[in-house]
Amino acid sequence: MKRLFYIIVLLLPAISAMAQQTITGKVADSATRQAIEFANVALLRAGETVPVNGATTDIDGEFFLTNIPDGNYKAVISFMGYNTREINVVVNGKQVDLGRITLKENTQDLQEVEVVAQGSQVRFELDKKVFSVDQSIAAAGGSISDVLENIPSVEVDVEGNISLRNSDAVEIWINGKPAGLTAENRAQILQQMPAGSIKEIEVITNPSAKYSPEGTAGIINLVMKKDRQAGYYGSVTGRINYSLAKPWTTPPGGELGLNFNFSKGIVDGYFNAGYHYHMSNGYTINDRYNFMATDTTRLKKDGRRQNHGGGLFLRGGLDFRITERSTIGISGFGIVESNNDKTKGFFSNKGSNPVHYELYDVTKYYDPQDDRNEQTLIRSYDRDEDSRGSHPGGNVMIDWRFEPVKSHSLSMSAQYADFQWNGTNFYTQRDYDIATNAVTSESVQEQDSKNRDRGVQLKADYEWKPTAASRLEAGWQTDLNWRSTLADAWNGDRRAEQLQAYYNDFRNNEQTHALYITYGNRFWDKLAVQVGLRGELFVRHLESTYYNSANTLETASMDTTYFQLFPSVYISYSFDNGHELQANYTRRVDRPRGHQINPRQDFSDSTNIRYGNPALLPQYSSAVELNYLKTWDRHMISAGLFYRFADHVRQNIKYTDNTGLMRNTFVNLGTRHEAGVELVAKNKFWGEHISLTTTLNFYYNRMDKAYYTPTLNGVTYDEVVIPVQNIFVWSARLNIGLMFTKTFMAQIAGQYSSPRVQAQGQSSHRYNIDISLRKTFLNRQLALALNVRDLLNSRSRKNTSYSDTFWQFQDNQWNGRMISLSLTYNFGNMKKNKNEKRPDNSDYDSGDSWGEGSDE
């Protein structure tokens, strides 16, 4: 039996080579020798005019025509703005490689081109979904966070936190690399980054072994724009935003942006700059019952939020084509902000958050929402928070790509990232007399936090294509990270008294060293298979300096080292008539970082103290997916099933002491089973006038019963019991594109999420609607866009949590209804028409696009 297995393994490549009759090639610009993406390749039988097969080129300009019978053919290669080429092809029982096919520009035809169609907003590939940002009107003049809010399966909450498939264990990358974005800083960074700087967004729910296994829910990759057309072109964008949310009236905010690209000789370059100034307001409502041994109290909290601030985003890069087979590039981006109060908020973030509290003694209690409850007011006080903060930082990268011979390529890169997020919070608390409402006491507190995250990544990737249908990849990656947080707090004006319990100097140093290998092949022109394995060595050193019970500084440390394997398997089968079935398996990890493991205590809410848990373990998951894809000329449907098993599941746990003070931290709570169904449909009606993208998601997860006994500063609290959880959640999203005329378009985006169960309670349903209009002028050189965000002013977060010692309801809103108006002007001296689909060669090659996908 073993001999038979070895024989089959050895013969598979030969069998596949004999069975395949495939035509391949690579399309490039005749002047620049750069690959042309999205070029059309049609195959016609000799003497006939109707194509029998066809394809579009990928990001490398490559195409594959599979399942071709023997015979004489003509390949027709075309792309807007270029002269069409025709090549005679003879297929005789073996694969045909047409090599490099160059196209010449046709400037006369370009001057007559008029594009009136709505572009495709989404395409599907073997291991990811790709969403075009260029087709989003809502992206005009906005931030990347604005765009992510309308991506299927992605959720952005009211604080800017991002989740994928109902999980916040997701990684955000830029051009296929982490680029210094972490759960601690990415919300602020993505709100500063202009949407106009990105080409598309890739949602990779089950990444292969080539990718880092971080993030059990998957990866959201931002592919940045970089064009390589001869000459120069660019755009200038201005946008003004106005918040319509009550109760406060705020002055408007806005953005200014510049995008510039040029190409001359062997040099390609790009530069983006954007200044973003935001004004927002919101509210916070909290109602909590504390069930103590001898008493029950009720704490009501009513607060308002107003935030404003600004920052400058810069991005640039240069590519040098040293030879036809070698390119070297340097690129980077940065955010300019300052915590200096002299900037008046133009290069920092400032906030005001006045909160009123009322504490009641509950003499008769039936139920938290029962009107028969009887209570007496025993304390009334205000706690006003004024804050300022900044998030400066940046990333720089150098990369080199070399193709020594045909079918072999080597790429290497090195990058350095340095981000900070610093904040100062001032709290003024006033107590009032119950009878007269006169101020009886006033106190002042200050809390500072200085955070820094530095990282170095070194990476090398090798690729070999032994045949037109197979690909072998191998690589090495090393990540070095140094993270630090220094927190301190004081009582009184001018830092009169240090609060030693809230001082903490925390450091988290990490090393990750990885090797991977993947192999993919296509059999019988129908079946595509890819297998991969990644091994990672992870080393971490945690160090925390704090004041002990003797009021002296003490340092505690913790070291962790472990090695793990992360396999991946992808299988795809293409049926006739546009049917495709995909299945995959991966193993991934979510390592705790930042505030989750930092023991620093945060008293921004004096009734709810938050702190991290350095003993947290990584959360591992194994996931299986099954996807089905069917395409027609004007319609597409995608259905996906997934199952994910995770252990050492991380959850936020709340508990109260005998005074009613709430504390919350993070703990590992056993295992979780997740399953889900994702349905996506794309439809076009009445020519190009109406396009619909409909998404339905259904999620189920079960978490086993768990127990946790909190211990803090040597004090042990009552055991917290987390019951078995069976959670069902569903959501729906609809994006409508309307083309009224060739120059006037509209988009409507609506979404709904059902209530969902959490570790100690549940959150309520959420819904919102966004509307966008765009009108172009001057042969599309000038574009005017109007956006209304959160039309119903419904984007808030409501949740209820409870245990044996408390019941709590919370309602928070950070940004409400907002209207914006943007104006974009395009300029340039290039021969190509601005309206055409450009061969946009991005900074990044996913490397996993060898399988057949669908692009409607």
PDB file of C-alpha atoms in Angstrom, residues 182-184 214 421 451-453 481-487 503-511 538-546 556-560 562 590-602 610-619 648-652 664-668 708 711-712:
ATOM      1  CA  THR A 182      -2.198  47.068  16.173  1.00  0.00           C
ATOM      2  CA  ALA A 183      -5.469  46.764  18.051  1.00  0.00           C
ATOM      3  CA  GLU A 184      -4.306  49.706  20.181  1.00  0.00           C
ATOM      4  CA  GLU A 214      -2.002  36.291  13.538  1.00  0.00           C
ATOM      5  CA  TRP A 421      -0.205  57.344  21.230  1.00  0.00           C
ATOM      6  CA  ASN A 451       2.656  54.506  24.611  1.00  0.00           C
ATOM      7  CA  ARG A 452       5.181  53.547  21.962  1.00  0.00           C
ATOM      8  CA  ASP A 453       5.230  50.646  19.517  1.00  0.00           C
ATOM      9  CA  ASN A 481       8.701  44.430  18.299  1.00  0.00           C
ATOM     10  CA  TRP A 482       9.317  46.692  21.270  1.00  0.00           C
ATOM     11  CA  ARG A 483       6.180  48.017  23.002  1.00  0.00           C
ATOM     12  CA  SER A 484       6.094  50.217  26.090  1.00  0.00           C
ATOM     13  CA  THR A 485       3.491  52.033  28.196  1.00  0.00           C
ATOM     14  CA  LEU A 486       4.246  54.512  30.983  1.00  0.00           C
ATOM     15  CA  ALA A 487       1.199  55.494  33.054  1.00  0.00           C
ATOM     16  CA  TYR A 503       1.652  54.078  38.293  1.00  0.00           C
ATOM     17  CA  ASN A 504       2.944  51.451  35.890  1.00  0.00           C
ATOM     18  CA  ASP A 505       5.909  51.149  33.524  1.00  0.00           C
ATOM     19  CA  PHE A 506       5.070  48.222  31.242  1.00  0.00           C
ATOM     20  CA  ARG A 507       7.248  46.746  28.478  1.00  0.00           C
ATOM     21  CA  ASN A 508       6.440  43.997  25.997  1.00  0.00           C
ATOM     22  CA  ASN A 509       9.309  42.824  23.761  1.00  0.00           C
ATOM     23  CA  GLU A 510       8.614  40.153  21.148  1.00  0.00           C
ATOM     24  CA  GLN A 511      10.404  38.151  18.484  1.00  0.00           C
ATOM     25  CA  PHE A 538       7.631  33.073  19.274  1.00  0.00           C
ATOM     26  CA  VAL A 539       9.639  34.695  22.094  1.00  0.00           C
ATOM     27  CA  ARG A 540       8.164  37.265  24.523  1.00  0.00           C
ATOM     28  CA  HIS A 541       9.536  39.172  27.507  1.00  0.00           C
ATOM     29  CA  LEU A 542       7.061  41.095  29.724  1.00  0.00           C
ATOM     30  CA  GLU A 543       8.272  43.523  32.383  1.00  0.00           C
ATOM     31  CA  SER A 544       6.164  45.641  34.731  1.00  0.00           C
ATOM     32  CA  THR A 545       7.441  48.200  37.249  1.00  0.00           C
ATOM     33  CA  TYR A 546       4.978  49.371  39.931  1.00  0.00           C
ATOM     34  CA  ALA A 556       8.118  41.775  37.881  1.00  0.00           C
ATOM     35  CA  SER A 557       8.860  39.952  34.633  1.00  0.00           C
ATOM     36  CA  MET A 558       7.560  37.008  32.633  1.00  0.00           C
ATOM     37  CA  ASP A 559       9.214  35.124  29.733  1.00  0.00           C
ATOM     38  CA  THR A 560       7.479  32.971  27.148  1.00  0.00           C
ATOM     39  CA  TYR A 562       7.100  28.360  22.109  1.00  0.00           C
ATOM     40  CA  ASP A 590      -4.547  35.426  18.299  1.00  0.00           C
ATOM     41  CA  ARG A 591      -1.870  36.558  20.743  1.00  0.00           C
ATOM     42  CA  PRO A 592      -2.897  38.989  23.512  1.00  0.00           C
ATOM     43  CA  ARG A 593      -1.256  42.409  23.465  1.00  0.00           C
ATOM     44  CA  GLY A 594      -1.642  46.010  24.592  1.00  0.00           C
ATOM     45  CA  HIS A 595      -4.229  46.870  27.228  1.00  0.00           C
ATOM     46  CA  GLN A 596      -5.301  43.204  27.418  1.00  0.00           C
ATOM     47  CA  ILE A 597      -2.045  42.211  29.165  1.00  0.00           C
ATOM     48  CA  ASN A 598      -1.013  45.569  30.674  1.00  0.00           C
ATOM     49  CA  PRO A 599      -1.782  45.515  34.449  1.00  0.00           C
ATOM     50  CA  ARG A 600      -2.117  49.325  34.489  1.00  0.00           C
ATOM     51  CA  GLN A 601      -5.364  50.473  36.158  1.00  0.00           C
ATOM     52  CA  ASP A 602      -7.401  53.060  34.272  1.00  0.00           C
ATOM     53  CA  ARG A 610     -10.163  48.586  33.915  1.00  0.00           C
ATOM     54  CA  TYR A 611      -6.870  46.653  33.916  1.00  0.00           C
ATOM     55  CA  GLY A 612      -5.092  43.960  31.891  1.00  0.00           C
ATOM     56  CA  ASN A 613      -3.960  40.432  32.685  1.00  0.00           C
ATOM     57  CA  PRO A 614      -0.279  39.564  31.911  1.00  0.00           C
ATOM     58  CA  ALA A 615      -1.025  35.835  32.348  1.00  0.00           C
ATOM     59  CA  LEU A 616      -3.288  35.689  29.285  1.00  0.00           C
ATOM     60  CA  LEU A 617      -2.593  32.792  26.924  1.00  0.00           C
ATOM     61  CA  PRO A 618      -2.757  32.890  23.105  1.00  0.00           C
ATOM     62  CA  GLN A 619      -6.041  31.876  21.532  1.00  0.00           C
ATOM     63  CA  HIS A 648      -8.149  29.526  25.436  1.00  0.00           C
ATOM     64  CA  VAL A 649     -10.916  31.905  24.334  1.00  0.00           C
ATOM     65  CA  ARG A 650     -10.335  35.438  25.605  1.00  0.00           C
ATOM     66  CA  GLN A 651     -13.213  37.422  27.113  1.00  0.00           C
ATOM     67  CA  ASN A 652     -13.726  40.644  29.075  1.00  0.00           C
ATOM     68  CA  ASN A 664     -13.142  44.524  34.522  1.00  0.00           C
ATOM     69  CA  THR A 665     -10.259  42.594  33.006  1.00  0.00           C
ATOM     70  CA  PHE A 666      -9.499  39.895  30.426  1.00  0.00           C
ATOM     71  CA  VAL A 667      -9.331  36.148  31.078  1.00  0.00           C
ATOM     72  CA  ASN A 668      -9.102  32.874  29.124  1.00  0.00           C
ATOM     73  CA  TYR A 708     -13.016  32.759  37.196  1.00  0.00           C
ATOM     74  CA  THR A 711      -7.473  38.523  42.431  1.00  0.00           C
ATOM     75  CA  LEU A 712      -6.126  42.081  42.492  1.00  0.00           C
TER      76      LEU A 712
END
